Amino acid sequence: MNLFLRPAPAGRVFTVLIALLVTLLPGASAGAAKVSATTANTATVYFSTTSTDWSAYNLHWAPAGGAWTTAPGVGMEAGCAGWVKGTVDLGAATAWQATFNNGSGTWDNNGGSNYQLGTGVVTVKDGVVAHSDPCADEPSPEGNAATVYYETTSVSWSTYNLHWGPAGGAWTTAPGIGLEAGCTGWVKRTVDLGSATTWQATFNNGNGTWDNNNGANYQLGAGINTVRAGTATKSADDPCAAADPDTTAPSAPGNVGAAATGTSIVLTWDAATDDTGVTGYQITRTGGTAGTSVISATSTVFSDTGLEEGTAYVYTVKALDAAGNLSAASAEAQATTGDQPEQGTGTPLGGDPRKDPIYFVLTARFYDGDSSNNRGGSQHVKSGNAANNDPMFRGDFKGLVEKLDYIKGLGMSAVWVTPVVLNRSDYDYHGYHGYDFYKVDPRLESAGASYQDLIDAAHAKGMKIYQDVVYNHSSRWGAKDLFTPTVYGVRDSQWSWYYDQLQDGFEYDGLTVEPVSGKSYYNGDLWSTAEPSGNTCLNWGVPTGGKSPEGYTIYNCQWPSPTSGMFPASLYHQCWIGNWEGEDSRSCWLHEDLADLNTENAQVQNYLIGAYNKYIDMGVDGFRVDTAVHIPRVTWNRRFLPAIQERVTQQFGAEKAKDFFVFGEVAAFVNDKWNRGSVNHSAQFFTWKERREYSADDEVAAIEQFDYENGMGTGNQPTSTNAFLDGNSYHAPDHSKFSGMNIIDMRMHMNFGDASNAFHNGKDSDDSTNDATYNVVYVDSHDYGPNKSSERYTGGTDAWAENMSLMWTFRGIPTLYYGSEIEFQKGQKIDCGPSCPLATTGRAYYGDKVEGTVTASDFGVVDSASGAVATTLDSALVKHVQRLNLIRRAVPALQMGQYSTDGISGNMAFKRRFTDSSAGVDSFALVTVTDGATYSNIPNGTYKDAVTGDVKTVTNGTLTVAAPGKGNLRAYVLDLGGANAAPGKIGANGPYLK
């Protein structure tokens, strides 16, 4: 075996040499270890023993251009704990190479490459060469000794050095002295402080990377100190001390309940307690042909799906701690499944989400496939909807299924649907007032058109479903099976028209009409003529002095309030928001209809995790997260995002989990990069993992994170090059610090009054986003138009075309709010609640525009259409978006590419590239929107425009493009041959792309 890279001496017989080896124990002979006593160029090498555990250590070396020692070399002497050393005389040489061995045939020869070393002090540890004396400043017994433990999990260096100085004394010579292995996750060093009792320190990897406490140095004391994730602790406990074994089992879970719906059973229980903490639960299910099964769960809610029909199941639950201690079993809970499954189980499509343009629909306002589930609610007449025969709940899943070909015909391959959970408020068609998070709202479903049917139908057409989800708040009525108030207010003679008489046994579901009141929006279970027993609301029934719009007396507790005592502090926050960029934006109510959940509470977390696991199991392809900014990033990163990944992985595997697309609404309605200077309230902030540890208590951690990041400020936030080309080259993105949440591009949205503003402002934030190529980009939505406009976009058809041309070619995922493809309701107020008819708003019913039949054989390809939908499909912007989708699908660089504007003159001009060597993909494109551009220092070769088919040959690294005109664009694709050949002209000329 060739152990090192040098010619073997002539006639050398390796077996004979091994027999003649003289093995020297470390420290056995100082003379043997000292290779030379001359004073020419010398070098001392320290070799770490922590990962080798040899009984002898030999240094086999040669100066640059000189002869090697005779194998196995010379013995090394003891240095300090964890190190041996050897000093060599290099003569005139200033460099040398070395290998190490145990004298018995086991070598460390740097993987066959030898270690390349220089003069002075050198260390070799775990294959890494560094420059520091790991044995300097060993403490003397008469001084004040101090030990520092440095945590390694947050930095992951290969070498750790301590650079320090006692109070009033001199510092070590940089980079300091080597740190030794402590225990898993820690390195340590003991120093002699002499007469000092305090000292200061910094840490580094020996190669220029430092942790110096942001320039303030770490202040330490005598005894044991720890430095962990930027926090120094004096008089600390030894993190490597052996802990007493945990032999205490958790308490048994209490109040286990089981409720069946179809062939699904939802199991709930109270959290168990433990002296060190519960890490999970073990569920034992008995029943059906499978007999007894044991299931793992991490929350206190479990959705058991796909069970047998008409079958009784019995459950018990045990709690588990980190040491593996298992509690006693809970009391049994039993439920019997129904005859028909309510939900099936689909499978997410997977695949890179950047390939899929998104169409955003308010399901209840898109298309009415089944009029029997239409409901107007308590505001039907007052809003003016009744006069238009336009109930708020009008569109449904059946209608959406019927019009999937319309959406596919536009070229869109992902559909973002508003929240599907059962809602409860006076005006709740939009879905953001969740009441029963475990139940799909019946006003959206029909026979043969359940939510599962929609998911399955979309997948059959190659289309993804992104479900809008709400973690921040429930409805004003609370959340069923978590907490619902016993009572709100007084039902007297004035209010009896509105607040119904209690009907025992009737359960609200939004659809079923309560027979006595004749209402589907029955609310008699929450109002009382007399103060009920157990009331917690303060000053119940006392008039406030105010009057309702009808002139009725308003009493305390008449409406929900966080300060009234209606909601328990453990589950709901207890204040009204005062500062939208303050800490209270995560811990206070936004509106009386949005009861703010205490998401730092484990019971709330488990309720939400269990609920959304149900929809993951159904096969949705991703979540759009509502009001994400009102939950601390540390809570997302600790609890909800890992739970999503865990469930998708468990159900569908790691690849599908990687592609499960989560994008958050971090509402920052300002035009600057950082939301009024608050990093905690800026969209890009939520794309990052935590960079330090916080309290184990989630509520304390939320405040700690807010204060820490605010203190760090905008100039000290993480940065990324993931969206940017390296010159003309694509580079592998680094997602190691990605939180798991992507974002809606609020910066571009706010500036889309003009496409050029959106482009320049948007890319200004990309260096502080983990990977802006995943940003969800839209012009307007169900809430706002550009620049926080309250009207649907009304910039004109040419401007819409220009916006679309930019969205479909620049980084990010283009997204259309329903109807924008025909400027639907342009200039209309987007939302005015029940104070005006929906028909006059940006949330108007779209069904009239898509009546008729349509079939699409591919994305952006309509085979046939008749009726009103044919007219809609013939509009200028529809033709435009169809061709944009055809072009984007044909050019990988426009879907997933990194970009650059370097070396480019032009307004909205950029170059993009995507390379995937494993798939044989390399795509490079030059894009300009509306205006002309010149590209310098680009690869030579043949470029073909995907819009016109024009061919340009570049021989001097420069390409110039004339201005294509408003809304038009040019996309010159480099012809790389074979599978990466430029496609040339894609699609037929239209009103804008020509």
mmCIF file with all atom_site columns, N, CA, C and O in Angstrom, residues 3 5 12 33 43 51 93 103 120 156 166 189-190 241 325 356 405 441 515 535 537 565 624 628 693 834 860 899 966:
data_model
loop_
_atom_site.group_PDB
_atom_site.id
_atom_site.type_symbol
_atom_site.label_atom_id
_atom_site.label_alt_id
_atom_site.label_comp_id
_atom_site.label_asym_id
_atom_site.label_entity_id
_atom_site.label_seq_id
_atom_site.pdbx_PDB_ins_code
_atom_site.Cartn_x
_atom_site.Cartn_y
_atom_site.Cartn_z
_atom_site.occupancy
_atom_site.B_iso_or_equiv
_atom_site.pdbx_formal_charge
_atom_site.auth_seq_id
_atom_site.auth_comp_id
_atom_site.auth_asym_id
_atom_site.auth_atom_id
_atom_site.pdbx_PDB_model_num
ATOM 1   N N  . LEU A 1 3   ? 1.544   4.671  1.171   1.00 0.00 ? 3   LEU A N  1
ATOM 2   C CA . LEU A 1 3   ? 1.062   5.463  2.288   1.00 0.00 ? 3   LEU A CA 1
ATOM 3   C C  . LEU A 1 3   ? 1.348   6.948  2.164   1.00 0.00 ? 3   LEU A C  1
ATOM 4   O O  . LEU A 1 3   ? 0.750   7.750  2.839   1.00 0.00 ? 3   LEU A O  1
ATOM 5   N N  . LEU A 1 5   ? 3.123   10.210 -0.640  1.00 0.00 ? 5   LEU A N  1
ATOM 6   C CA . LEU A 1 5   ? 3.436   10.511 -2.023  1.00 0.00 ? 5   LEU A CA 1
ATOM 7   C C  . LEU A 1 5   ? 4.902   10.881 -2.199  1.00 0.00 ? 5   LEU A C  1
ATOM 8   O O  . LEU A 1 5   ? 5.276   12.033 -2.296  1.00 0.00 ? 5   LEU A O  1
ATOM 9   N N  . ARG A 1 12  ? 13.928  -1.002 -1.022  1.00 0.00 ? 12  ARG A N  1
ATOM 10  C CA . ARG A 1 12  ? 13.320  -1.008 0.299   1.00 0.00 ? 12  ARG A CA 1
ATOM 11  C C  . ARG A 1 12  ? 12.337  -2.165 0.407   1.00 0.00 ? 12  ARG A C  1
ATOM 12  O O  . ARG A 1 12  ? 11.493  -2.350 -0.440  1.00 0.00 ? 12  ARG A O  1
ATOM 13  N N  . ALA A 1 33  ? 13.046  12.944 20.159  1.00 0.00 ? 33  ALA A N  1
ATOM 14  C CA . ALA A 1 33  ? 12.006  13.732 19.503  1.00 0.00 ? 33  ALA A CA 1
ATOM 15  C C  . ALA A 1 33  ? 12.573  14.979 18.872  1.00 0.00 ? 33  ALA A C  1
ATOM 16  O O  . ALA A 1 33  ? 12.041  15.489 17.904  1.00 0.00 ? 33  ALA A O  1
ATOM 17  N N  . ALA A 1 43  ? 10.826  24.715 12.684  1.00 0.00 ? 43  ALA A N  1
ATOM 18  C CA . ALA A 1 43  ? 9.369   24.642 12.763  1.00 0.00 ? 43  ALA A CA 1
ATOM 19  C C  . ALA A 1 43  ? 9.009   23.646 13.859  1.00 0.00 ? 43  ALA A C  1
ATOM 20  O O  . ALA A 1 43  ? 9.686   22.625 14.022  1.00 0.00 ? 43  ALA A O  1
ATOM 21  N N  . SER A 1 51  ? -8.260  12.319 18.279  1.00 0.00 ? 51  SER A N  1
ATOM 22  C CA . SER A 1 51  ? -9.040  11.446 17.397  1.00 0.00 ? 51  SER A CA 1
ATOM 23  C C  . SER A 1 51  ? -8.239  10.232 16.920  1.00 0.00 ? 51  SER A C  1
ATOM 24  O O  . SER A 1 51  ? -8.730  9.475  16.080  1.00 0.00 ? 51  SER A O  1
ATOM 25  N N  . ALA A 1 93  ? 15.462  25.787 3.911   1.00 0.00 ? 93  ALA A N  1
ATOM 26  C CA . ALA A 1 93  ? 14.082  25.689 3.425   1.00 0.00 ? 93  ALA A CA 1
ATOM 27  C C  . ALA A 1 93  ? 13.133  26.488 4.309   1.00 0.00 ? 93  ALA A C  1
ATOM 28  O O  . ALA A 1 93  ? 13.376  26.692 5.491   1.00 0.00 ? 93  ALA A O  1
ATOM 29  N N  . GLY A 1 103 ? 3.876   3.953  14.093  1.00 0.00 ? 103 GLY A N  1
ATOM 30  C CA . GLY A 1 103 ? 5.014   3.055  14.092  1.00 0.00 ? 103 GLY A CA 1
ATOM 31  C C  . GLY A 1 103 ? 4.641   1.612  13.833  1.00 0.00 ? 103 GLY A C  1
ATOM 32  O O  . GLY A 1 103 ? 5.518   0.742  13.809  1.00 0.00 ? 103 GLY A O  1
ATOM 33  N N  . GLY A 1 120 ? 7.837   28.224 12.021  1.00 0.00 ? 120 GLY A N  1
ATOM 34  C CA . GLY A 1 120 ? 7.126   28.650 13.216  1.00 0.00 ? 120 GLY A CA 1
ATOM 35  C C  . GLY A 1 120 ? 6.333   27.520 13.836  1.00 0.00 ? 120 GLY A C  1
ATOM 36  O O  . GLY A 1 120 ? 6.651   26.352 13.698  1.00 0.00 ? 120 GLY A O  1
ATOM 37  N N  . SER A 1 156 ? -19.024 25.719 14.169  1.00 0.00 ? 156 SER A N  1
ATOM 38  C CA . SER A 1 156 ? -18.546 24.567 13.391  1.00 0.00 ? 156 SER A CA 1
ATOM 39  C C  . SER A 1 156 ? -17.207 24.823 12.713  1.00 0.00 ? 156 SER A C  1
ATOM 40  O O  . SER A 1 156 ? -17.037 24.586 11.515  1.00 0.00 ? 156 SER A O  1
ATOM 41  N N  . PRO A 1 166 ? -5.360  38.731 30.908  1.00 0.00 ? 166 PRO A N  1
ATOM 42  C CA . PRO A 1 166 ? -5.885  38.987 32.251  1.00 0.00 ? 166 PRO A CA 1
ATOM 43  C C  . PRO A 1 166 ? -6.159  40.472 32.439  1.00 0.00 ? 166 PRO A C  1
ATOM 44  O O  . PRO A 1 166 ? -5.605  41.325 31.718  1.00 0.00 ? 166 PRO A O  1
ATOM 45  N N  . ARG A 1 189 ? -10.426 25.370 27.649  1.00 0.00 ? 189 ARG A N  1
ATOM 46  C CA . ARG A 1 189 ? -9.025  25.685 27.946  1.00 0.00 ? 189 ARG A CA 1
ATOM 47  C C  . ARG A 1 189 ? -8.954  26.262 29.355  1.00 0.00 ? 189 ARG A C  1
ATOM 48  O O  . ARG A 1 189 ? -9.790  27.086 29.750  1.00 0.00 ? 189 ARG A O  1
ATOM 49  N N  . THR A 1 190 ? -7.939  25.842 30.098  1.00 0.00 ? 190 THR A N  1
ATOM 50  C CA . THR A 1 190 ? -7.683  26.389 31.426  1.00 0.00 ? 190 THR A CA 1
ATOM 51  C C  . THR A 1 190 ? -6.477  27.309 31.345  1.00 0.00 ? 190 THR A C  1
ATOM 52  O O  . THR A 1 190 ? -5.454  26.951 30.742  1.00 0.00 ? 190 THR A O  1
ATOM 53  N N  . ALA A 1 241 ? -19.848 18.046 32.790  1.00 0.00 ? 241 ALA A N  1
ATOM 54  C CA . ALA A 1 241 ? -19.948 17.199 33.979  1.00 0.00 ? 241 ALA A CA 1
ATOM 55  C C  . ALA A 1 241 ? -20.972 16.102 33.732  1.00 0.00 ? 241 ALA A C  1
ATOM 56  O O  . ALA A 1 241 ? -21.987 16.313 33.068  1.00 0.00 ? 241 ALA A O  1
ATOM 57  N N  . ASN A 1 325 ? -37.833 7.441  29.161  1.00 0.00 ? 325 ASN A N  1
ATOM 58  C CA . ASN A 1 325 ? -38.799 7.016  30.165  1.00 0.00 ? 325 ASN A CA 1
ATOM 59  C C  . ASN A 1 325 ? -40.215 7.161  29.626  1.00 0.00 ? 325 ASN A C  1
ATOM 60  O O  . ASN A 1 325 ? -40.566 8.200  29.050  1.00 0.00 ? 325 ASN A O  1
ATOM 61  N N  . ASP A 1 356 ? -43.652 26.777 -10.882 1.00 0.00 ? 356 ASP A N  1
ATOM 62  C CA . ASP A 1 356 ? -45.109 26.820 -10.911 1.00 0.00 ? 356 ASP A CA 1
ATOM 63  C C  . ASP A 1 356 ? -45.662 28.210 -10.637 1.00 0.00 ? 356 ASP A C  1
ATOM 64  O O  . ASP A 1 356 ? -45.775 28.624 -9.475  1.00 0.00 ? 356 ASP A O  1
ATOM 65  N N  . ASP A 1 405 ? -59.451 23.831 -15.737 1.00 0.00 ? 405 ASP A N  1
ATOM 66  C CA . ASP A 1 405 ? -58.924 23.954 -17.101 1.00 0.00 ? 405 ASP A CA 1
ATOM 67  C C  . ASP A 1 405 ? -58.788 25.408 -17.521 1.00 0.00 ? 405 ASP A C  1
ATOM 68  O O  . ASP A 1 405 ? -57.928 25.735 -18.339 1.00 0.00 ? 405 ASP A O  1
ATOM 69  N N  . ASP A 1 441 ? -64.809 23.783 5.948   1.00 0.00 ? 441 ASP A N  1
ATOM 70  C CA . ASP A 1 441 ? -66.065 24.530 5.982   1.00 0.00 ? 441 ASP A CA 1
ATOM 71  C C  . ASP A 1 441 ? -67.071 23.913 5.009   1.00 0.00 ? 441 ASP A C  1
ATOM 72  O O  . ASP A 1 441 ? -66.805 23.854 3.803   1.00 0.00 ? 441 ASP A O  1
ATOM 73  N N  . PRO A 1 515 ? -83.359 24.947 13.166  1.00 0.00 ? 515 PRO A N  1
ATOM 74  C CA . PRO A 1 515 ? -84.787 24.977 12.820  1.00 0.00 ? 515 PRO A CA 1
ATOM 75  C C  . PRO A 1 515 ? -85.610 26.037 13.547  1.00 0.00 ? 515 PRO A C  1
ATOM 76  O O  . PRO A 1 515 ? -86.573 26.536 12.986  1.00 0.00 ? 515 PRO A O  1
ATOM 77  N N  . ASN A 1 535 ? -69.253 32.711 34.642  1.00 0.00 ? 535 ASN A N  1
ATOM 78  C CA . ASN A 1 535 ? -68.846 33.816 33.780  1.00 0.00 ? 535 ASN A CA 1
ATOM 79  C C  . ASN A 1 535 ? -67.524 34.416 34.261  1.00 0.00 ? 535 ASN A C  1
ATOM 80  O O  . ASN A 1 535 ? -67.328 34.642 35.451  1.00 0.00 ? 535 ASN A O  1
ATOM 81  N N  . CYS A 1 537 ? -66.160 37.139 32.376  1.00 0.00 ? 537 CYS A N  1
ATOM 82  C CA . CYS A 1 537 ? -66.051 38.462 31.773  1.00 0.00 ? 537 CYS A CA 1
ATOM 83  C C  . CYS A 1 537 ? -66.320 39.542 32.816  1.00 0.00 ? 537 CYS A C  1
ATOM 84  O O  . CYS A 1 537 ? -67.289 39.478 33.584  1.00 0.00 ? 537 CYS A O  1
ATOM 85  N N  . GLY A 1 565 ? -61.502 39.549 30.136  1.00 0.00 ? 565 GLY A N  1
ATOM 86  C CA . GLY A 1 565 ? -61.541 38.307 30.893  1.00 0.00 ? 565 GLY A CA 1
ATOM 87  C C  . GLY A 1 565 ? -62.301 37.197 30.210  1.00 0.00 ? 565 GLY A C  1
ATOM 88  O O  . GLY A 1 565 ? -62.524 36.134 30.803  1.00 0.00 ? 565 GLY A O  1
ATOM 89  N N  . ARG A 1 624 ? -49.570 28.802 2.335   1.00 0.00 ? 624 ARG A N  1
ATOM 90  C CA . ARG A 1 624 ? -49.371 30.244 2.410   1.00 0.00 ? 624 ARG A CA 1
ATOM 91  C C  . ARG A 1 624 ? -49.747 30.647 3.828   1.00 0.00 ? 624 ARG A C  1
ATOM 92  O O  . ARG A 1 624 ? -50.846 30.353 4.297   1.00 0.00 ? 624 ARG A O  1
ATOM 93  N N  . ALA A 1 628 ? -47.988 36.057 9.213   1.00 0.00 ? 628 ALA A N  1
ATOM 94  C CA . ALA A 1 628 ? -46.788 35.393 9.746   1.00 0.00 ? 628 ALA A CA 1
ATOM 95  C C  . ALA A 1 628 ? -45.975 36.317 10.633  1.00 0.00 ? 628 ALA A C  1
ATOM 96  O O  . ALA A 1 628 ? -45.339 35.871 11.598  1.00 0.00 ? 628 ALA A O  1
ATOM 97  N N  . GLU A 1 693 ? -28.962 31.083 20.760  1.00 0.00 ? 693 GLU A N  1
ATOM 98  C CA . GLU A 1 693 ? -29.971 30.363 21.527  1.00 0.00 ? 693 GLU A CA 1
ATOM 99  C C  . GLU A 1 693 ? -30.667 31.305 22.490  1.00 0.00 ? 693 GLU A C  1
ATOM 100 O O  . GLU A 1 693 ? -30.080 32.265 22.987  1.00 0.00 ? 693 GLU A O  1
ATOM 101 N N  . PRO A 1 834 ? -68.953 44.532 5.347   1.00 0.00 ? 834 PRO A N  1
ATOM 102 C CA . PRO A 1 834 ? -70.382 44.477 5.009   1.00 0.00 ? 834 PRO A CA 1
ATOM 103 C C  . PRO A 1 834 ? -71.009 45.848 4.775   1.00 0.00 ? 834 PRO A C  1
ATOM 104 O O  . PRO A 1 834 ? -72.233 45.975 4.712   1.00 0.00 ? 834 PRO A O  1
ATOM 105 N N  . GLY A 1 860 ? -51.152 26.828 -20.634 1.00 0.00 ? 860 GLY A N  1
ATOM 106 C CA . GLY A 1 860 ? -51.126 27.903 -21.612 1.00 0.00 ? 860 GLY A CA 1
ATOM 107 C C  . GLY A 1 860 ? -51.671 27.524 -22.968 1.00 0.00 ? 860 GLY A C  1
ATOM 108 O O  . GLY A 1 860 ? -51.631 28.337 -23.895 1.00 0.00 ? 860 GLY A O  1
ATOM 109 N N  . TYR A 1 899 ? -29.430 35.685 -10.792 1.00 0.00 ? 899 TYR A N  1
ATOM 110 C CA . TYR A 1 899 ? -29.390 36.807 -11.733 1.00 0.00 ? 899 TYR A CA 1
ATOM 111 C C  . TYR A 1 899 ? -28.264 37.769 -11.388 1.00 0.00 ? 899 TYR A C  1
ATOM 112 O O  . TYR A 1 899 ? -27.686 37.732 -10.299 1.00 0.00 ? 899 TYR A O  1
ATOM 113 N N  . LYS A 1 966 ? -43.249 49.190 -24.566 1.00 0.00 ? 966 LYS A N  1
ATOM 114 C CA . LYS A 1 966 ? -43.976 49.041 -23.305 1.00 0.00 ? 966 LYS A CA 1
ATOM 115 C C  . LYS A 1 966 ? -44.653 47.670 -23.212 1.00 0.00 ? 966 LYS A C  1
ATOM 116 O O  . LYS A 1 966 ? -45.451 47.293 -24.061 1.00 0.00 ? 966 LYS A O  1
#
